[in-house]
Tab-separated table of C-alpha atoms and ligand atoms in Angstrom:
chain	number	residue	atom	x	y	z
A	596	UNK	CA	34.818	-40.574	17.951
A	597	UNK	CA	32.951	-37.935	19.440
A	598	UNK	CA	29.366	-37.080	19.430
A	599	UNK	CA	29.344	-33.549	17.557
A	600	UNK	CA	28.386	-30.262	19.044
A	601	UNK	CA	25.555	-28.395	18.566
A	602	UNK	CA	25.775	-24.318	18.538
A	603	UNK	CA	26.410	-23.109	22.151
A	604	UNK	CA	22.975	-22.889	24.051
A	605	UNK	CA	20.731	-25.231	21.753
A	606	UNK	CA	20.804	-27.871	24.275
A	607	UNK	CA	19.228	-25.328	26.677
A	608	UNK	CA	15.961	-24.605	24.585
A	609	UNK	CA	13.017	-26.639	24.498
A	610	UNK	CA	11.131	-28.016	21.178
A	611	UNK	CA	8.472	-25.761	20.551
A	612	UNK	CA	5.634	-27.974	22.144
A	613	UNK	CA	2.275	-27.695	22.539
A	614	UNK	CA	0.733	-30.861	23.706
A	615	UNK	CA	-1.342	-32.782	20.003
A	616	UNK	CA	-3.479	-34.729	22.639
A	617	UNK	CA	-6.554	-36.365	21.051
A	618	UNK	CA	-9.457	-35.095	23.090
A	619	UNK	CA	-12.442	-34.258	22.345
A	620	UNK	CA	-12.375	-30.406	23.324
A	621	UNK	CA	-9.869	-28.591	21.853
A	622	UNK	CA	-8.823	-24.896	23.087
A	623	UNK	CA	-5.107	-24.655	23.064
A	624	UNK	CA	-3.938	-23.444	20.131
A	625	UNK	CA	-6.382	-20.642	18.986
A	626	UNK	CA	-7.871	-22.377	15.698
A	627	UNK	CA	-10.635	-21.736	14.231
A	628	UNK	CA	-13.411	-23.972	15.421
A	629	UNK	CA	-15.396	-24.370	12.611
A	630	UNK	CA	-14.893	-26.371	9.134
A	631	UNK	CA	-13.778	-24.752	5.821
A	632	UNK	CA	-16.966	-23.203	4.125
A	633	UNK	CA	-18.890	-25.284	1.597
A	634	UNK	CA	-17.352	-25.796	-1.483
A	635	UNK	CA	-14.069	-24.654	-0.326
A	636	UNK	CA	-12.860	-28.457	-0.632
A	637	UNK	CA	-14.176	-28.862	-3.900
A	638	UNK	CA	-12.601	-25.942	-5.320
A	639	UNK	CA	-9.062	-26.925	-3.631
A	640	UNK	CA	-9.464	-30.414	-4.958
A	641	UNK	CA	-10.596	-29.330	-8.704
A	642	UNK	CA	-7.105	-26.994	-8.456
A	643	UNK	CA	-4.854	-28.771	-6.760
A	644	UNK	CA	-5.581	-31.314	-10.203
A	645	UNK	CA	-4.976	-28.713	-12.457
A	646	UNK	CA	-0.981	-28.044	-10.785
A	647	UNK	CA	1.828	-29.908	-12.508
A	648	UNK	CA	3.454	-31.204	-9.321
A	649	UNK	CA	6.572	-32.441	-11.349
A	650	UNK	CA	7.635	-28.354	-11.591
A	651	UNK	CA	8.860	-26.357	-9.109
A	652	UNK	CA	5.886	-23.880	-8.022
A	653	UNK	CA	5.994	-20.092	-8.851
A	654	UNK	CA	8.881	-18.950	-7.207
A	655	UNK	CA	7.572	-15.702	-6.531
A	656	UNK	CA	3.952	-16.738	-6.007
A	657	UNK	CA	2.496	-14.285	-7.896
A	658	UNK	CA	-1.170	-14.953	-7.904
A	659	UNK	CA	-1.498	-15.396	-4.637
A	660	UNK	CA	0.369	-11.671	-3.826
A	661	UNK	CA	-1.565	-10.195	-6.243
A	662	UNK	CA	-4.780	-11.324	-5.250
A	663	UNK	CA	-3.527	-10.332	-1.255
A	664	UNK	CA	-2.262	-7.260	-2.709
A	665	UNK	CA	-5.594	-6.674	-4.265
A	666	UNK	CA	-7.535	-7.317	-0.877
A	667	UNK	CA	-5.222	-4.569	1.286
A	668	UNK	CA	-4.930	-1.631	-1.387
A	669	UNK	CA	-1.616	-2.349	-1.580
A	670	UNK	CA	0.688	-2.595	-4.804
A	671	UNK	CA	2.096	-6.439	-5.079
A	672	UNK	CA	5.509	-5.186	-4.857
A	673	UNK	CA	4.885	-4.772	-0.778
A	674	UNK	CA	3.568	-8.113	-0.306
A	675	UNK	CA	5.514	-11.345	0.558
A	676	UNK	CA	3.743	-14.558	1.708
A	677	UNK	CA	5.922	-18.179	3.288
A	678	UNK	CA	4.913	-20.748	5.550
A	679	UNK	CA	2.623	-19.420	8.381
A	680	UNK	CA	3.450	-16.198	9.420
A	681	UNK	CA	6.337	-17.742	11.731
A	682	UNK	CA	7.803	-18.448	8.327
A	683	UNK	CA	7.333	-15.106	7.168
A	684	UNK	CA	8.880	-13.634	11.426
A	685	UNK	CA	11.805	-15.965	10.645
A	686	UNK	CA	12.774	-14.794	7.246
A	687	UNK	CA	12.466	-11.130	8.642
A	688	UNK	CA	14.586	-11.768	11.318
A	689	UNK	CA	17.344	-13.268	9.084
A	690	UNK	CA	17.018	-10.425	6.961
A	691	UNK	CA	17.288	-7.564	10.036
A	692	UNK	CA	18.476	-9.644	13.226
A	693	UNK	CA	21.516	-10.949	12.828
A	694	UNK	CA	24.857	-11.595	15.328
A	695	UNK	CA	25.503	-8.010	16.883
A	696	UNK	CA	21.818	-6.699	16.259
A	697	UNK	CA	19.033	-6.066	18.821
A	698	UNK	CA	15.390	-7.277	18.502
A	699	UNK	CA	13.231	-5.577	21.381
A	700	UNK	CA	10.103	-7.203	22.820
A	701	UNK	CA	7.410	-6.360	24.879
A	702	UNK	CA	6.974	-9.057	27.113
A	703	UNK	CA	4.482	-11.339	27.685
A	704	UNK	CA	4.247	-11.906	23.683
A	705	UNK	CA	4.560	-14.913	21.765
A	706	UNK	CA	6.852	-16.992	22.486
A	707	UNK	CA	8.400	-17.435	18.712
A	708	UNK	CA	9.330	-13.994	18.384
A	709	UNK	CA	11.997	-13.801	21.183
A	710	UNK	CA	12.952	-18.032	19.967
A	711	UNK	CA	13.276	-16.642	15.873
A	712	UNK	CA	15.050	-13.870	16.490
A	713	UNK	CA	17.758	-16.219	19.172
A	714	UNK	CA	17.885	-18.379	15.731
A	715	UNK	CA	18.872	-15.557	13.770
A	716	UNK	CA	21.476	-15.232	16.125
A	717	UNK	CA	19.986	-11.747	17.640
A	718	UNK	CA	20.333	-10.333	20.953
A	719	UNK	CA	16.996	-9.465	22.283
A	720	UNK	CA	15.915	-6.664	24.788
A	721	UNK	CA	12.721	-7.395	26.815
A	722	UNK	CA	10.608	-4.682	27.888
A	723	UNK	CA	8.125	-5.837	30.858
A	724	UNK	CA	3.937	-4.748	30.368
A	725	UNK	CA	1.770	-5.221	32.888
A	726	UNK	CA	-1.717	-5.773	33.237
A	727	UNK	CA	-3.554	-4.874	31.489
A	728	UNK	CA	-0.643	-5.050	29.152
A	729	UNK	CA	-1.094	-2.155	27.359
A	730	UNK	CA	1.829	-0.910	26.039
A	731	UNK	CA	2.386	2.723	27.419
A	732	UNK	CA	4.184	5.728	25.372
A	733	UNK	CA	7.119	5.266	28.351
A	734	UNK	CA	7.505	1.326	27.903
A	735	UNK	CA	8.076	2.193	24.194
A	736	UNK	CA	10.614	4.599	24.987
A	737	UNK	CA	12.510	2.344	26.909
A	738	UNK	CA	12.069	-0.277	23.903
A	739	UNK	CA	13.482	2.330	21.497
A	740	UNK	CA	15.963	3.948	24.169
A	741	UNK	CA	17.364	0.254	23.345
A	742	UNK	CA	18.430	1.834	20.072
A	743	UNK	CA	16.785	-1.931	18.550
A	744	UNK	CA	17.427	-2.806	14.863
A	745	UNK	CA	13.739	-4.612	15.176
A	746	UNK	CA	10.929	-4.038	17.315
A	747	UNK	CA	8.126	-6.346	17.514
A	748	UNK	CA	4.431	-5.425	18.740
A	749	UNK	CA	1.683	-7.756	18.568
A	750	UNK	CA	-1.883	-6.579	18.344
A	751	UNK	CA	-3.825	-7.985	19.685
A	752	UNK	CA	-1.454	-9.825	21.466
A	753	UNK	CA	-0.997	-13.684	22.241
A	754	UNK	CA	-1.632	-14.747	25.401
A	755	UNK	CA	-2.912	-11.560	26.904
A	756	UNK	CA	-5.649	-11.127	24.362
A	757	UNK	CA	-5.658	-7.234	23.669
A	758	UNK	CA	-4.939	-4.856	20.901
A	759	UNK	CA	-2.052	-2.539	21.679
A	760	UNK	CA	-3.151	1.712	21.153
A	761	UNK	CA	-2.716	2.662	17.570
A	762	UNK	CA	-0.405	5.958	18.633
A	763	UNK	CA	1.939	3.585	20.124
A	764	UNK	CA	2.315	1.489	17.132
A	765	UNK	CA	2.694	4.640	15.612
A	766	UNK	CA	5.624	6.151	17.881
A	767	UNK	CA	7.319	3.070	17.433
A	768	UNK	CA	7.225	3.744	13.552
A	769	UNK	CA	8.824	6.893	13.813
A	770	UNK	CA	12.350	5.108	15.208
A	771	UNK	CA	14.649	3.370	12.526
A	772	UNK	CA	14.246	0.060	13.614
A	773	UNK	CA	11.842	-2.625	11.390
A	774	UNK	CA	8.796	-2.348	13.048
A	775	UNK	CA	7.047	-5.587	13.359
A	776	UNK	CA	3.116	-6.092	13.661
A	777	UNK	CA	2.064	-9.177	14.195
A	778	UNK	CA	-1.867	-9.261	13.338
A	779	UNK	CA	-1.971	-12.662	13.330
A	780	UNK	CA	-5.275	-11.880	15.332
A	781	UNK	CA	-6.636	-8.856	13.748
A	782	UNK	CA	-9.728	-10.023	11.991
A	783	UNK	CA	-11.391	-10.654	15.407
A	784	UNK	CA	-10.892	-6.929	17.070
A	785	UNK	CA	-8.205	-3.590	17.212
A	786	UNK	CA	-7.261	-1.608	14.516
A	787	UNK	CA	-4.558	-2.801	11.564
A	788	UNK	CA	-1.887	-0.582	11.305
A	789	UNK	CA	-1.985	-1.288	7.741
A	790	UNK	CA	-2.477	3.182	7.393
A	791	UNK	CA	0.848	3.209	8.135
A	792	UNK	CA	2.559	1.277	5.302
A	793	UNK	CA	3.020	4.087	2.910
A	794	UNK	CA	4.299	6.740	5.211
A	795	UNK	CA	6.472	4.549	7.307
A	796	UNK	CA	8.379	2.523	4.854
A	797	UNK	CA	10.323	0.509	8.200
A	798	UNK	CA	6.694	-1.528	8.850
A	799	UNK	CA	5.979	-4.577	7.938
A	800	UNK	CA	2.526	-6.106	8.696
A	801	UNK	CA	2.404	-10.151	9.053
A	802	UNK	CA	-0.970	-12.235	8.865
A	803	UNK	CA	-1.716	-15.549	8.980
A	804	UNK	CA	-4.646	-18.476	7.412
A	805	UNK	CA	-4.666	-20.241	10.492
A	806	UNK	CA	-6.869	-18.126	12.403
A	807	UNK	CA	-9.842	-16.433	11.304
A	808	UNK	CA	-9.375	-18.266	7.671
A	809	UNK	CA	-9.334	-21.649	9.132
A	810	UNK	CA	-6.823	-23.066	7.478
A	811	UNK	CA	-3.735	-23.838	10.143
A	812	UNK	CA	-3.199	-27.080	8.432
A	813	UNK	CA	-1.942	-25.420	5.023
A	814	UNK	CA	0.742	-22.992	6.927
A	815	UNK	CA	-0.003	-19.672	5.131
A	816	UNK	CA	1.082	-16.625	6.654
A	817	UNK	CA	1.792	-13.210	4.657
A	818	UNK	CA	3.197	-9.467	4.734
A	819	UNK	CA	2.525	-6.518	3.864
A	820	UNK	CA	5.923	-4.265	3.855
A	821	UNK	CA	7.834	-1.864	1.549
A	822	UNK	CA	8.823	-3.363	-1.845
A	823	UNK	CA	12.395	-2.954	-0.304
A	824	UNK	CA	11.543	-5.054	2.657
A	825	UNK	CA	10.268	-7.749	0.076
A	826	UNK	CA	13.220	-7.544	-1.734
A	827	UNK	CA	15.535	-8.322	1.468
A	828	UNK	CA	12.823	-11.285	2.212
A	829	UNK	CA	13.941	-12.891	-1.496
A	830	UNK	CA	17.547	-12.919	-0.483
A	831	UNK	CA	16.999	-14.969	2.029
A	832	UNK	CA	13.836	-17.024	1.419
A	833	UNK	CA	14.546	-20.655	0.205
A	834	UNK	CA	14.579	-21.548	-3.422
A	835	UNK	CA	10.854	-22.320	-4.261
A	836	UNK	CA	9.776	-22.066	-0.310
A	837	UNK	CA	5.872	-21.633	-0.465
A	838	UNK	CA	4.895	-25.230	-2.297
A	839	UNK	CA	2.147	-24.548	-5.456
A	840	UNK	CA	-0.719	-26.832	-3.009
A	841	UNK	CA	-0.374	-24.410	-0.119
A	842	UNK	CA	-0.298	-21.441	-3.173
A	843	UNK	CA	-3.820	-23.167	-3.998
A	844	UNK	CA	-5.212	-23.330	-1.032
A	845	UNK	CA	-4.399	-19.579	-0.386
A	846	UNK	CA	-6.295	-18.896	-3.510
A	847	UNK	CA	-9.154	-20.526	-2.861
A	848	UNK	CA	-9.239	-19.182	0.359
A	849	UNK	CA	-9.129	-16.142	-0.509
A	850	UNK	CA	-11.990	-16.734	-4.056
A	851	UNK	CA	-14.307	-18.098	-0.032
A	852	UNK	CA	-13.416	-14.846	1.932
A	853	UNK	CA	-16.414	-13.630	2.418
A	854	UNK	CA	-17.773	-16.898	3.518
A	855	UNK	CA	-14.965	-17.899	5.815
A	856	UNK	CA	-15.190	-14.627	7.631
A	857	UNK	CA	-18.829	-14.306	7.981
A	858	UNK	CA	-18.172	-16.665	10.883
A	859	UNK	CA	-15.821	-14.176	12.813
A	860	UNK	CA	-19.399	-12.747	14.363
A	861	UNK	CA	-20.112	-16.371	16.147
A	862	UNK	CA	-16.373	-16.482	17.238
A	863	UNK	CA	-16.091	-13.262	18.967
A	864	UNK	CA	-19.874	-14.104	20.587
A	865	UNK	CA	-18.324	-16.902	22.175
A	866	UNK	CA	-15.133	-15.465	23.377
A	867	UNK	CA	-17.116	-12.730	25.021
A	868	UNK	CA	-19.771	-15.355	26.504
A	869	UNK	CA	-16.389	-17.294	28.254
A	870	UNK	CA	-15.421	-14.207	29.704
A	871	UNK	CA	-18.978	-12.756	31.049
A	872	UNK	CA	-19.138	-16.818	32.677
A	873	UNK	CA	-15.199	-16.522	33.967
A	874	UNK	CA	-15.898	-12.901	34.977
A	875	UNK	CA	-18.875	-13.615	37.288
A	876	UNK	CA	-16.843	-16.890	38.720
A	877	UNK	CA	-15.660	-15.986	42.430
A	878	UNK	CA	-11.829	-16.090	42.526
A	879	UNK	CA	-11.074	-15.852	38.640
A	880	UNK	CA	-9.742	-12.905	37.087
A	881	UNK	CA	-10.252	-12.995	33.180
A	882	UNK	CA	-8.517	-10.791	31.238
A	883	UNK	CA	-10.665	-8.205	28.105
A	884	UNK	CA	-9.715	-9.992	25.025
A	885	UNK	CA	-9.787	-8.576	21.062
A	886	UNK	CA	-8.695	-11.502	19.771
A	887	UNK	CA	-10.413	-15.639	19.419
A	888	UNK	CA	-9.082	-16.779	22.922
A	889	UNK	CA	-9.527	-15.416	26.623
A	890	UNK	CA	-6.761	-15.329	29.299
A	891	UNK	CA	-7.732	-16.307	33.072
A	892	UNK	CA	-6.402	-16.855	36.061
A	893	UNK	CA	-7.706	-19.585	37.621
A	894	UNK	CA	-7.471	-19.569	41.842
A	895	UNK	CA	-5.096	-22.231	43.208
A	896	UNK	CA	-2.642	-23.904	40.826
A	897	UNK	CA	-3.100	-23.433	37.110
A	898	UNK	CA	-1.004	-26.789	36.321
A	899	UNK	CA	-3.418	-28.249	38.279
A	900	UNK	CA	-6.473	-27.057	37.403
A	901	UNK	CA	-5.068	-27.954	33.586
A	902	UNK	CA	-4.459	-30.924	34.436
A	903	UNK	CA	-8.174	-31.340	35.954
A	904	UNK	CA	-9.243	-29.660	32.591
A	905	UNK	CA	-7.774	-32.239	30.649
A	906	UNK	CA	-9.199	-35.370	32.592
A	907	UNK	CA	-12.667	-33.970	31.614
A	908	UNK	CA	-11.544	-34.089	28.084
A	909	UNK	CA	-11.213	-30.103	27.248
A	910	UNK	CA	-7.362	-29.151	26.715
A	911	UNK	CA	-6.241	-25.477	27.006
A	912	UNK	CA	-3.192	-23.549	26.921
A	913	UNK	CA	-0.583	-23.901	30.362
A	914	UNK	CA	0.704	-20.549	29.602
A	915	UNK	CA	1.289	-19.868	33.285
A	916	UNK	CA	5.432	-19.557	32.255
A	917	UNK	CA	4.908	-16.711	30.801
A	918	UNK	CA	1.970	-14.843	32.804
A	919	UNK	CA	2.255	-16.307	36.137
A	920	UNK	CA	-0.517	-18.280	37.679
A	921	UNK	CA	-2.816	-18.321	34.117
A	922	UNK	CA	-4.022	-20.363	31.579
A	923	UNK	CA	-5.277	-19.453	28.031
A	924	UNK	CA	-8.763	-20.493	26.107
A	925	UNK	CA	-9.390	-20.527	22.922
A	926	UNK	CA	-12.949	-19.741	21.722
A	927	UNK	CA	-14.629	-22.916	20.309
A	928	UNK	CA	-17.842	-23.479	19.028
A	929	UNK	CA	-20.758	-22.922	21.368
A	930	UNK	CA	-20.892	-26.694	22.493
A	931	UNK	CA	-17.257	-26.469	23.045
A	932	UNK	CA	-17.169	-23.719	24.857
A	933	UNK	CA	-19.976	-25.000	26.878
A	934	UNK	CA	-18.348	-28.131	28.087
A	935	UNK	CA	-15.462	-26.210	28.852
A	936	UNK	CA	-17.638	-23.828	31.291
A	937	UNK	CA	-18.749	-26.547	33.027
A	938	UNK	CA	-15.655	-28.334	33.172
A	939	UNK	CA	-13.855	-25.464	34.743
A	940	UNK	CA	-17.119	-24.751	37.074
A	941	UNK	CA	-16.493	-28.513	38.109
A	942	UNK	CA	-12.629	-27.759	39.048
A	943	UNK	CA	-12.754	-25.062	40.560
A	944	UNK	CA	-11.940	-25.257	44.572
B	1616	PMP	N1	1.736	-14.855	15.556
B	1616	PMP	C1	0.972	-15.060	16.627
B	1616	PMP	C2	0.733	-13.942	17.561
B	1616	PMP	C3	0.436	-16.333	16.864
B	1616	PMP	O1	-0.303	-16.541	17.961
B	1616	PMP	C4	0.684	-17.379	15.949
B	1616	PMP	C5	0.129	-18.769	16.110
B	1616	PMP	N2	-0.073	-19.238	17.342
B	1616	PMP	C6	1.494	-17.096	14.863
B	1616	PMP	C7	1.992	-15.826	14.682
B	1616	PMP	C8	1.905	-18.154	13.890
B	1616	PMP	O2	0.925	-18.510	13.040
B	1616	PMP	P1	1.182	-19.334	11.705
B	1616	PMP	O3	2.628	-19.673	11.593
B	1616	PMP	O4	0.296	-20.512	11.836
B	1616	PMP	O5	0.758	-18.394	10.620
């Protein structure tokens, strides 16, 4: 008997895998640093024993889209909310990728949009930006010249940190491919493109909980499309996909708003205070960031200053395969982001 075959070319991709090390500084995965506001726990606990878990939750999760639908100005019908926001890329991508179909990029991005749309079986079409990775009106020419059924722009962007020109998201709106934002960072800086939902009915806007409303453990993410678009996403969501405790915790989250985002202030103090400290450090080039994390090029080998990172107990991002020679830093609280100064100070040549 044989071993059986996977589809051709799974074998040659990696598990997603960012290194769960137990230090005690943690910068690698752009969390927020700070616990859930007071009272959030309470309220989760006091809800989550009001849910009959022996039902299936509300299939179309109704409370929760209202209540997000109620936030944006938007009517319910144009909001759809899964798993984390990858959940939410992957479903689109099922829904408009597909064998045959293109998915452009601007590259360096994150990672999981170029990996989602290979699992929808999509071909993809990689446009290169370079520092400071601004997408310019020609790169998104060349991205559309692609004639793409989905185009992806994140703003800001992950790793490079910065918000991508409004006009640009806006040209790319004005194709007939699905236009993709990814704001998974937009509470911390740049401008939503939300304005464009109700002339441009190919955008789809996708958020997150796990960054500014601290809350990666319940994988929340959400859109904000078309009612059409949300339509397609139902024909190829999961039966009962978004379980009624992670539909909880989205609603308290969202009853602690104000509270949870009140701390965006100290986060965006401290991602400017690592990159006035990386800025003035001889031989490191740090790059302007809108987002909760800072990318920097260390001098010498950024595997092996890392590696020297982690031995002084503060873990950041390797992200040096997909901007050469750099490393990524997520802003932590100011005691964090303190050790991690000094760490780095230590390392460097
Ligand atoms: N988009 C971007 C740009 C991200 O950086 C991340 C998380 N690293 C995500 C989406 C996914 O977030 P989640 O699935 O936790 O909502």
């Amino acid at each position: 008997m044989n071993a059986p075959e996977p589809r051709p070319g799974l074998r040659d991709v990696e598990p997603y895998q960012a290194p769960q090390l137990d230090v005690p500084v943690r910068l690698n995965t752009n969390e927020c640093p700070f616990p859930l506001p007071d009272g959030f726990m309470d309220d989760l606990i006091e809800q989550v024993r009001r849910i009959p878990l022996n039902r299936y939750p509300d299939r179309e999760a109704l409370r929760l889209r209202k209540l997000l639908a109620e936030m944006s100005n938007i009517p319910v019908e144009g909001v759809w909310a899964a798993n984390g926001s990858n959940e939410v890329i992957s479903q689109l991508l099922l829904a408009y990728g597909g064998p045959g179909r293109r998915v452009a990029l601007f590259e360096p991005t994150y990672a999981l949009h170029s990996r989602l749309a290979w699992l929808a079986y999509s071909e993809t079409v990689e446009i290169a930006v370079e520092p400071p990775f601004v997408i310019t009106s020609d790169l998104a020419g060349q991205a559309l010249a692609a004639e793409p059924n989905v185009v992806f722009v994140c703003s800001p962007n992950n790793p490079t940190g910065n918000a991508q020109p409004p006009e640009i998201v806006e040209e790319l709106a004005r194709s007939n491919a699905l236009v993709i934002v990814d704001e998974a960072y937009i509470e911390f800086g740049g401008k939503s493109a939300t304005g464009l939902l109700q002339s441009h009915p190919n955008v789809v806007i996708v958020r997150t909980f796990s960054k500014a409303f601290a809350l990666a453990g319940a994988r929340l993410g959400y859109c904000l499309a078309s009612p059409e678009i949300v339509d397609d996403l139902r024909r190829v969501r999961l039966p009962y996909h978004l379980s009624s405790l992670t539909q909880a915790a989205g609603l308290v989250a969202l009853k602690h708003a104000e509270d949870a985002l009140a701390i965006l202030d100290a986060v965006r103090r401290e991602r400017d205070r690592i990159l006035e400290a990386l800025g003035r450090m001889k031989g490191v080039v740090a790059y302007p960031s809108d987002a909760n994390f800072v990318l920097f090029r260390p001098p010498g080998e950024a595997k092996a200053v890392w590696n020297a990172l982690l031995e002084k107990g503060v873990l950041v991002r390797d992200v040096s395969d997909i901007v050469e020679g750099c490393l990524r830093v997520t802003a932590g609280t100011t005691p964090e982001v303190d050790r991690f100064l000094s760490a780095f100070q230590e390392v460097l040549p």
